PDB file of C-alpha atoms in Angstrom:
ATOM      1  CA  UNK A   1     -87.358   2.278 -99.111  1.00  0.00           C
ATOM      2  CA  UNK A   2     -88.205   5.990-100.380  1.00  0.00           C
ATOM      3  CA  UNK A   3     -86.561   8.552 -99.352  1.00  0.00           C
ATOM      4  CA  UNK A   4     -89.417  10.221 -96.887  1.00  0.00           C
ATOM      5  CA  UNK A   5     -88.862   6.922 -95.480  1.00  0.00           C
ATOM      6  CA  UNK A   6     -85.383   6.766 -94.613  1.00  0.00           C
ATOM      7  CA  UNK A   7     -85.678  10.529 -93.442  1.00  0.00           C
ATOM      8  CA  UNK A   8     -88.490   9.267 -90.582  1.00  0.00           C
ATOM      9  CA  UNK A   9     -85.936   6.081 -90.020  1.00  0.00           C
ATOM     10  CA  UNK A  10     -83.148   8.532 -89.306  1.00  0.00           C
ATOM     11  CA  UNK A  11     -85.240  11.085 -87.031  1.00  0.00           C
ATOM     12  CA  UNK A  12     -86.488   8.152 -85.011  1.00  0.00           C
ATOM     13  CA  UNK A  13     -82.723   6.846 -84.588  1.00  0.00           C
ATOM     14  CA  UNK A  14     -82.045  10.595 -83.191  1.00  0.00           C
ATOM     15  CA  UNK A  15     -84.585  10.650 -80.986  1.00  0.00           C
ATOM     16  CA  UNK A  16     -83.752   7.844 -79.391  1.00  0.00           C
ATOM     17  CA  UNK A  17     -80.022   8.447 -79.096  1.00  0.00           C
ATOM     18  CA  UNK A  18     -81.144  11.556 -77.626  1.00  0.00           C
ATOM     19  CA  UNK A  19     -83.664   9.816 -74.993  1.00  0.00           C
ATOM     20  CA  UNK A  20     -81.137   7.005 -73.539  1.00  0.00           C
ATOM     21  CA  UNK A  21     -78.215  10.072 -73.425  1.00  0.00           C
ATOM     22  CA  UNK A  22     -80.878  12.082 -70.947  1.00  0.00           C
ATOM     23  CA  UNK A  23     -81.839   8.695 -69.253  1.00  0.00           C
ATOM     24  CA  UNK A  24     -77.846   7.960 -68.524  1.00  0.00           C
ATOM     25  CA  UNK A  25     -77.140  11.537 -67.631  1.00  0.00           C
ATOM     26  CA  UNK A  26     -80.277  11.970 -64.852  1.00  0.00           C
ATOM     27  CA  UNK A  27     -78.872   8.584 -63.241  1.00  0.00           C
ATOM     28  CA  UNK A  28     -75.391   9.977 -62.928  1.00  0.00           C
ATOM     29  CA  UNK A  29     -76.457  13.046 -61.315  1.00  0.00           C
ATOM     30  CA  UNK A  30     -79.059  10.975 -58.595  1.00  0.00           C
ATOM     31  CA  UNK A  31     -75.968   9.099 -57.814  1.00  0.00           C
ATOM     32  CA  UNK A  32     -73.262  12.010 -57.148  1.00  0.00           C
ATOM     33  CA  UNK A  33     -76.178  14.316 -55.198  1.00  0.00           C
ATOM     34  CA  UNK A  34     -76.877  10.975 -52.787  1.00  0.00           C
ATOM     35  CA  UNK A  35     -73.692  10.066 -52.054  1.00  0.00           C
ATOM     36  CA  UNK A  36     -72.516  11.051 -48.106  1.00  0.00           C
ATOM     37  CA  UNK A  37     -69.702  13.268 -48.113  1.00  0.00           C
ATOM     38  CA  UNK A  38     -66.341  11.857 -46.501  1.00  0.00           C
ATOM     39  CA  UNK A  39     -64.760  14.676 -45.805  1.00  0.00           C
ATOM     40  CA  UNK A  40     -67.120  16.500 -43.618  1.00  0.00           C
ATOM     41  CA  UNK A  41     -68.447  12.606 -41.699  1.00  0.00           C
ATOM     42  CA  UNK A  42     -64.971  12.171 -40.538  1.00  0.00           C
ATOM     43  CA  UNK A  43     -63.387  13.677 -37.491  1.00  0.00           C
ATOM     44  CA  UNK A  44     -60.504  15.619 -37.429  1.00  0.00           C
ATOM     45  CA  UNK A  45     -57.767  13.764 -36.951  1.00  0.00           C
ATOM     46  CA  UNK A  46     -55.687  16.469 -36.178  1.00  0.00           C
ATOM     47  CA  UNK A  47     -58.141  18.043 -33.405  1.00  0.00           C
ATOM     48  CA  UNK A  48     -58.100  14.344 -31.693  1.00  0.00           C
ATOM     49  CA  UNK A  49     -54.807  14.234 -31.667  1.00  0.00           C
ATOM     50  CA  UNK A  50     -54.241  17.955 -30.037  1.00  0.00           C
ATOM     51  CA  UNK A  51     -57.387  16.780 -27.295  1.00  0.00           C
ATOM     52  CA  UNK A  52     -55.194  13.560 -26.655  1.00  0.00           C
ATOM     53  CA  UNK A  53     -51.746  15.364 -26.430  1.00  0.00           C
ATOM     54  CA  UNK A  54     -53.243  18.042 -24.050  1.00  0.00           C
ATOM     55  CA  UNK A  55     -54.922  15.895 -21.545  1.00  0.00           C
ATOM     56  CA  UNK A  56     -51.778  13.616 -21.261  1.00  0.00           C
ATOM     57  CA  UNK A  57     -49.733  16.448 -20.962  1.00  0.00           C
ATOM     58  CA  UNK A  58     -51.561  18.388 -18.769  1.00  0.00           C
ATOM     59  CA  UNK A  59     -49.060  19.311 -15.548  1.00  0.00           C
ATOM     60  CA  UNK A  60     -50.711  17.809 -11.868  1.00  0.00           C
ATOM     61  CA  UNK A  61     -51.762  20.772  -9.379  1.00  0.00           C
ATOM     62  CA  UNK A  62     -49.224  21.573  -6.811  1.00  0.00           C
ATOM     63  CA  UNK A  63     -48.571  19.370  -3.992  1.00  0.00           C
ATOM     64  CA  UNK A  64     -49.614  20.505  -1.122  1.00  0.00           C
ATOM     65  CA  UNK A  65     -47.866  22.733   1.011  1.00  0.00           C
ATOM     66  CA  UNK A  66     -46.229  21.558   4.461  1.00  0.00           C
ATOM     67  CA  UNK A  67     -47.106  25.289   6.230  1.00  0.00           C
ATOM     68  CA  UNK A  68     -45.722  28.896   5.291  1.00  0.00           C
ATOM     69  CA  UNK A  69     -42.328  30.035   6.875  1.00  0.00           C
ATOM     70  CA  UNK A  70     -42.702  33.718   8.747  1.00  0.00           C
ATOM     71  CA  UNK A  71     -40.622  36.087   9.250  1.00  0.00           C
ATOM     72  CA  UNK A  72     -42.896  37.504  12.316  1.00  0.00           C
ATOM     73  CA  UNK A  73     -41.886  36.459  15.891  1.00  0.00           C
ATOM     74  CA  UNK A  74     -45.671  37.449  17.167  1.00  0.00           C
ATOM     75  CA  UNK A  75     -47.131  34.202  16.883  1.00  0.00           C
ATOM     76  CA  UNK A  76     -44.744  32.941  19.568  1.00  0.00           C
ATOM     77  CA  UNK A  77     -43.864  36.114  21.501  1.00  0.00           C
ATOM     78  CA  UNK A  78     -45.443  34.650  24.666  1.00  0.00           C
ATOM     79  CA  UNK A  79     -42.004  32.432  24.635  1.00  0.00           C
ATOM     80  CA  UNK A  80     -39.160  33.492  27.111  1.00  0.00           C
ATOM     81  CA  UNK A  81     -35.359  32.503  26.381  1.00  0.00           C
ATOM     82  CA  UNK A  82     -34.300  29.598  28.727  1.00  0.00           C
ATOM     83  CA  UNK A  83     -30.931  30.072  30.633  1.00  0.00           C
ATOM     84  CA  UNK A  84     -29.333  26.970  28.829  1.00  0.00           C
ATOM     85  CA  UNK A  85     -26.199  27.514  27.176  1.00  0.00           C
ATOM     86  CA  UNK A  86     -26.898  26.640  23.506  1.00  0.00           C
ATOM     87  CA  UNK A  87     -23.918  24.490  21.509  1.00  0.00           C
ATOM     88  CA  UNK A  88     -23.445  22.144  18.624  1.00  0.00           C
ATOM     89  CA  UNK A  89     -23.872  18.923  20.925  1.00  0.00           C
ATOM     90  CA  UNK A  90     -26.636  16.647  20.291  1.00  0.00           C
ATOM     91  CA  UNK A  91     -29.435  17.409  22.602  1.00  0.00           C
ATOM     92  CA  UNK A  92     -31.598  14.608  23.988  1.00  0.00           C
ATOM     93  CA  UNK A  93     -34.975  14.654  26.291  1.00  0.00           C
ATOM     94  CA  UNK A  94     -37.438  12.004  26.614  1.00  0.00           C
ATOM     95  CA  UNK A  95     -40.876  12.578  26.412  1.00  0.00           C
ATOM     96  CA  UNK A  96     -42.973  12.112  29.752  1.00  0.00           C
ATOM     97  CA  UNK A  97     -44.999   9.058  30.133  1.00  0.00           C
ATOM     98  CA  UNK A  98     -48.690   8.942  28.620  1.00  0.00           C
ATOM     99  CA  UNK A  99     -47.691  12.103  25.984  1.00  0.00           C
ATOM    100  CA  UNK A 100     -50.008  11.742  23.126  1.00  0.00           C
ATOM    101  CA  UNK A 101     -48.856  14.382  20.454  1.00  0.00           C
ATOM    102  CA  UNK A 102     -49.851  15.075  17.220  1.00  0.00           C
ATOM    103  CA  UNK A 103     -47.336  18.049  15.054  1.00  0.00           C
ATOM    104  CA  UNK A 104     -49.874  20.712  14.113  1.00  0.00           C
ATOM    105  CA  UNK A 105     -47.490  23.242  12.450  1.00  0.00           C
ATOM    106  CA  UNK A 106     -44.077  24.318  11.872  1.00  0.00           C
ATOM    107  CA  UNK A 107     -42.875  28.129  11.365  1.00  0.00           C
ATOM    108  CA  UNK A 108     -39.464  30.115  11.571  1.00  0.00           C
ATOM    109  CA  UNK A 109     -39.271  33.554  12.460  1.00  0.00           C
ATOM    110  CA  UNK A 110     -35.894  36.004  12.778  1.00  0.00           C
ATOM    111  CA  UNK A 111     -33.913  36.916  15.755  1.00  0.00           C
ATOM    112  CA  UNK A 112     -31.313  38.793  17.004  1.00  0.00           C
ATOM    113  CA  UNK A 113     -28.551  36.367  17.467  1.00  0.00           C
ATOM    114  CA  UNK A 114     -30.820  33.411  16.628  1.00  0.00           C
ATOM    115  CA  UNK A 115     -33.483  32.329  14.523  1.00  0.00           C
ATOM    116  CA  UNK A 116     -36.278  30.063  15.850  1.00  0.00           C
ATOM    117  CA  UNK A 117     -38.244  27.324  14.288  1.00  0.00           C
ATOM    118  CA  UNK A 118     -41.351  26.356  16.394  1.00  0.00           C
ATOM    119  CA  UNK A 119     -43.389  23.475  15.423  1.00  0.00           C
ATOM    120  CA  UNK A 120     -46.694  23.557  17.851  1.00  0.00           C
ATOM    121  CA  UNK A 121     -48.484  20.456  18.576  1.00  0.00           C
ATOM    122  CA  UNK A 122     -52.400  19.306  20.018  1.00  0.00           C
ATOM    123  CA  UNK A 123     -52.817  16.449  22.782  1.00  0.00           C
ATOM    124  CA  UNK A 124     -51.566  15.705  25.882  1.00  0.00           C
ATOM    125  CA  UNK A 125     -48.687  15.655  27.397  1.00  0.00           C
ATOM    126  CA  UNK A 126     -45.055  17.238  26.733  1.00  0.00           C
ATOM    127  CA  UNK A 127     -42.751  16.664  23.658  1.00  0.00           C
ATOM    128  CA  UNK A 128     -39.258  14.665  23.975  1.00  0.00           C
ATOM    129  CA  UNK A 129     -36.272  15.191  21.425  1.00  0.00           C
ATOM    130  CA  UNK A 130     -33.322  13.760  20.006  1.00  0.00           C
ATOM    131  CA  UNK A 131     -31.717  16.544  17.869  1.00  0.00           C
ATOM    132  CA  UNK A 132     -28.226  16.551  16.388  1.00  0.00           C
ATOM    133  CA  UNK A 133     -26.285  17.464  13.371  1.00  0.00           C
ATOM    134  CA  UNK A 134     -26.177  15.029  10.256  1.00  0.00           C
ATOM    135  CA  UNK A 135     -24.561  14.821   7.165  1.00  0.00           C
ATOM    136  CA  UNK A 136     -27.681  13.081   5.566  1.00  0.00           C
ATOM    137  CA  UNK A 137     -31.286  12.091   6.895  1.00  0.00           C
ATOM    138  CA  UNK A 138     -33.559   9.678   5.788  1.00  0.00           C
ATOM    139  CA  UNK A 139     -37.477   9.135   5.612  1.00  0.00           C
ATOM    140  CA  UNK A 140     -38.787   6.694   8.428  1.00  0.00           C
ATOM    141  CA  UNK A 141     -39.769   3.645   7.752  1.00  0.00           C
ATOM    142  CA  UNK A 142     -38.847   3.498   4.146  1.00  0.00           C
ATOM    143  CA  UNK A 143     -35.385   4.931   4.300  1.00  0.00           C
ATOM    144  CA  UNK A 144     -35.463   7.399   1.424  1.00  0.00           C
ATOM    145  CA  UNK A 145     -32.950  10.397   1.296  1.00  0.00           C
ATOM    146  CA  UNK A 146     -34.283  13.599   2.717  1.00  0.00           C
ATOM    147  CA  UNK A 147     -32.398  16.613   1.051  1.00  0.00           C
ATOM    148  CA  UNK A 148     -33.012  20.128   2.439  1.00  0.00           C
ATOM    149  CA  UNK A 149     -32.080  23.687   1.910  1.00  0.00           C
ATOM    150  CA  UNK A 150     -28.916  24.915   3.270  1.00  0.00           C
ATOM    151  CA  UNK A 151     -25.446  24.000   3.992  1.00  0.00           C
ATOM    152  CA  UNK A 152     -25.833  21.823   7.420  1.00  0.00           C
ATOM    153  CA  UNK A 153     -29.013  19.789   8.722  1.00  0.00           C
ATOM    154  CA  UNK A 154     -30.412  19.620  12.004  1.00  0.00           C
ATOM    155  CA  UNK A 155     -31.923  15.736  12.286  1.00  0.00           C
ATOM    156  CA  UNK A 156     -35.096  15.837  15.070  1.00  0.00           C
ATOM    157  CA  UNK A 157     -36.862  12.722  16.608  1.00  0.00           C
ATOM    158  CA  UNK A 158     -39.816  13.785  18.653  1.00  0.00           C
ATOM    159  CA  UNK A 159     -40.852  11.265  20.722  1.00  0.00           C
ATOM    160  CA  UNK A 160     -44.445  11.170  22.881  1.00  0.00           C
ATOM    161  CA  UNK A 161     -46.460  11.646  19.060  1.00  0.00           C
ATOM    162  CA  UNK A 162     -48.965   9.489  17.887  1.00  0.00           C
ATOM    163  CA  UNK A 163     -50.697   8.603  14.607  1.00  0.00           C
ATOM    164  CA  UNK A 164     -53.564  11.433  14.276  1.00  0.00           C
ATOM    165  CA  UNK A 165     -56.774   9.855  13.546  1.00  0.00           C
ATOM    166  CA  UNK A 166     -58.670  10.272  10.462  1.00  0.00           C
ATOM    167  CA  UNK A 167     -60.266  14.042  10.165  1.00  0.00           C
ATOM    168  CA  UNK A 168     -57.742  15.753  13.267  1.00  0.00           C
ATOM    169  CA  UNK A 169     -55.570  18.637  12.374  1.00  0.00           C
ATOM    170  CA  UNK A 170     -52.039  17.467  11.545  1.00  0.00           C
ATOM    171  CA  UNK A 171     -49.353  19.173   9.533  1.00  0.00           C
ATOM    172  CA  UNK A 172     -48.896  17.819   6.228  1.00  0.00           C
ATOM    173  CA  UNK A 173     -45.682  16.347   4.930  1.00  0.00           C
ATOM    174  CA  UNK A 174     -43.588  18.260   3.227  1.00  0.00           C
ATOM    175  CA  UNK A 175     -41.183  21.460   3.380  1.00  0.00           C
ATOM    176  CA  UNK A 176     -42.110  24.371   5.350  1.00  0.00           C
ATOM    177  CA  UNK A 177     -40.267  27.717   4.249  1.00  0.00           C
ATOM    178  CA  UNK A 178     -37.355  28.442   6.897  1.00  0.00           C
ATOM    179  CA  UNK A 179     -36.157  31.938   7.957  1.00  0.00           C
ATOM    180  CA  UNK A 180     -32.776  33.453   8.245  1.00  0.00           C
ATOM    181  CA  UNK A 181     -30.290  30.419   9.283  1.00  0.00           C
ATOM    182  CA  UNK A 182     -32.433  28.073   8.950  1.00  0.00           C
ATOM    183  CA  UNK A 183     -33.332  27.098   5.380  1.00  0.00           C
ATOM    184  CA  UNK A 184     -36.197  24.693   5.880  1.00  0.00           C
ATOM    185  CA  UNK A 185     -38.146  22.787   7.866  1.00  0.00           C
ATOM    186  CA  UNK A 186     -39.212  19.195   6.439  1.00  0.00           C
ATOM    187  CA  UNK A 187     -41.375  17.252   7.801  1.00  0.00           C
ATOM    188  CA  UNK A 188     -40.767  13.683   7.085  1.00  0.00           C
ATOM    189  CA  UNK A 189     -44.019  12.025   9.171  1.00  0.00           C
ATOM    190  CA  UNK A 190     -44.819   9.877  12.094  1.00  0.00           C
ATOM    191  CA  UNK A 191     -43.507   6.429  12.638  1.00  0.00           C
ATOM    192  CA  UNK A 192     -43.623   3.902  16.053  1.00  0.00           C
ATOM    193  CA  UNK A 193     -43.953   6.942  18.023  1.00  0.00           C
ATOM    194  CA  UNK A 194     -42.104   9.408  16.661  1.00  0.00           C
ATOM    195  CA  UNK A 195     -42.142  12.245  14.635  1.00  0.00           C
ATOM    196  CA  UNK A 196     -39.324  13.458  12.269  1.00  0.00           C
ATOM    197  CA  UNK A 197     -38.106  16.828  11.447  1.00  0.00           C
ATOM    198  CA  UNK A 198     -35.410  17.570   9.974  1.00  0.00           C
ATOM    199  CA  UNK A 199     -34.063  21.662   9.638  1.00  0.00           C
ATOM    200  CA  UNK A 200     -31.647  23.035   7.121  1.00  0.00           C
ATOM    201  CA  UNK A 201     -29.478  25.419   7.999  1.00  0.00           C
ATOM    202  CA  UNK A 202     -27.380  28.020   6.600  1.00  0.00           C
ATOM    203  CA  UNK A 203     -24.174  26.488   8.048  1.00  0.00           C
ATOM    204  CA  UNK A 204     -23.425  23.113   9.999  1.00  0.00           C
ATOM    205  CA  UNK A 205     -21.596  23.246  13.864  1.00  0.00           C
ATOM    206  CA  UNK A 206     -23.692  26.587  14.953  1.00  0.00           C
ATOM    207  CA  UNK A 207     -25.104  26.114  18.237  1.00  0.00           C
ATOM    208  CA  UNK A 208     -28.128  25.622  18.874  1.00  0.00           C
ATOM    209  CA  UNK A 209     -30.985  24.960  21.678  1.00  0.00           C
ATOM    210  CA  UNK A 210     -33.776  23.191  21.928  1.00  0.00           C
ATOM    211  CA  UNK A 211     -36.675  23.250  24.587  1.00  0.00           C
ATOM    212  CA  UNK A 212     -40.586  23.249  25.117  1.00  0.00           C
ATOM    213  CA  UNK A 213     -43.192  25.315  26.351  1.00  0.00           C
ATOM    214  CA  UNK A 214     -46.847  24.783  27.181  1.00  0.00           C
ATOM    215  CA  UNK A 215     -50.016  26.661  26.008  1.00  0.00           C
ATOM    216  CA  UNK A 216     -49.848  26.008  22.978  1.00  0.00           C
ATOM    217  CA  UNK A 217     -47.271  23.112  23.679  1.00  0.00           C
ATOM    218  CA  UNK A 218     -44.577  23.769  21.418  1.00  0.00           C
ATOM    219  CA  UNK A 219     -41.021  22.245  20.430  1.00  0.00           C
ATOM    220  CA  UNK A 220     -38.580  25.303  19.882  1.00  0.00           C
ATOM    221  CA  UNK A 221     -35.285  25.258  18.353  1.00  0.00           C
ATOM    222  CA  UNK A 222     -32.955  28.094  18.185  1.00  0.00           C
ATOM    223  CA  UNK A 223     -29.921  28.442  15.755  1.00  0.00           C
ATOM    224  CA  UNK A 224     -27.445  31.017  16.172  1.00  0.00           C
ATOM    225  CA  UNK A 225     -25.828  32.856  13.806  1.00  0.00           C
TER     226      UNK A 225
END
């Protein structure tokens, strides 16, 4: 071989070094531009994981409330002060026959030597009571504890209620905010008949009173101070 021809040998031998190196390099880059990208496909872990904490942590809306306590005696100024000698007896009634009551609301308001708690009611008929002091009260029918506000309790069975029917006004159960010596008002619920109330109060062996009046027909009980 002459020399020319080894120097046309060797420039061929370049060029196609040179040829397959572009060939190899183009593929690499078609492969790296077409591949997806992981990172920015995947969700955040982190932001799923925040979502999930917050919706399973997220606090329930408030219960709903029993009523609102008052401190205004003009929603049942119409009422006159019976002649009864109040006292830290137990205080029964019955209801009168036929009475078909369902409890509507419950409020306190502020005396002079008493407060009041009045819990008004629709239907016919008159209220009955069996009120005493108690140590402890329970929920009717199940027999759970029913803890109140204050130092004493005042345990209430009102007898000539019924079970109101689906869509009627009735007071929810639940506490009702008291006033003065009386804590609370808790409404436990209806059961056989009657209803159940039970009053917390400031102190346990005050006297007290209880009696009804009409128009609105209400259930009042006064504790003295």
């Amino acid at each position: 071989m002459t020399s020319r021809q080894s120097i046309r040998a060797v420039v061929a031998l370049a060029a196609t070094l040179v040829i397959a190196g572009c060939a190899s390099s183009g593929g690499a880059t078609d492969n790296s531009s077409s591949a997806p990208s992981r990172s920015s496909s995947a969700p955040s872990t982190s932001s799923s994981a925040a979502n999930s904490s917050s919706s399973s942590t997220s606090p329930a809306g408030p219960a709903p409330s029993a009523g609102s306590g008052s401190t205004d005696a003009g929603a049942d100024s119409d009422i006159v002060d019976p002649t009864s000698t109040a006292n830290a007896d137990p205080d029964v009634q019955p209801a009168p026959n036929g009475s078909t009551l369902i409890l509507t609301a419950a409020r306190a308001s502020v005396h002079g030597a008493y407060d009041r708690a009045v819990l008004q009611f629709s239907g016919a008929g008159a209220p009955g009571w069996s009120a005493q002091y108690a140590t402890s009260a329970a929920t009717l029918g199940k027999g759970d504890p029913i803890k109140v506000a204050g130092a004493g309790m005042i345990d209430l069975m009102i007898t000539g209620t019924t079970y109101p029917q689906q869509g009627a006004p009735a007071l929810k159960y639940g506490s009702t905010s008291g006033a003065g010596v009386i804590s609370e008002i808790y409404t436990d619920g209806w059961f056989e008949g009657t209803t159940h109330v039970v009053l917390g109060t400031a102190a346990t062996g005050k006297p007290f009173r209880v009696f009804a009046v009409a128009n609105p027909t209400r259930l009042v009980i006064d504790v003295f101070h």
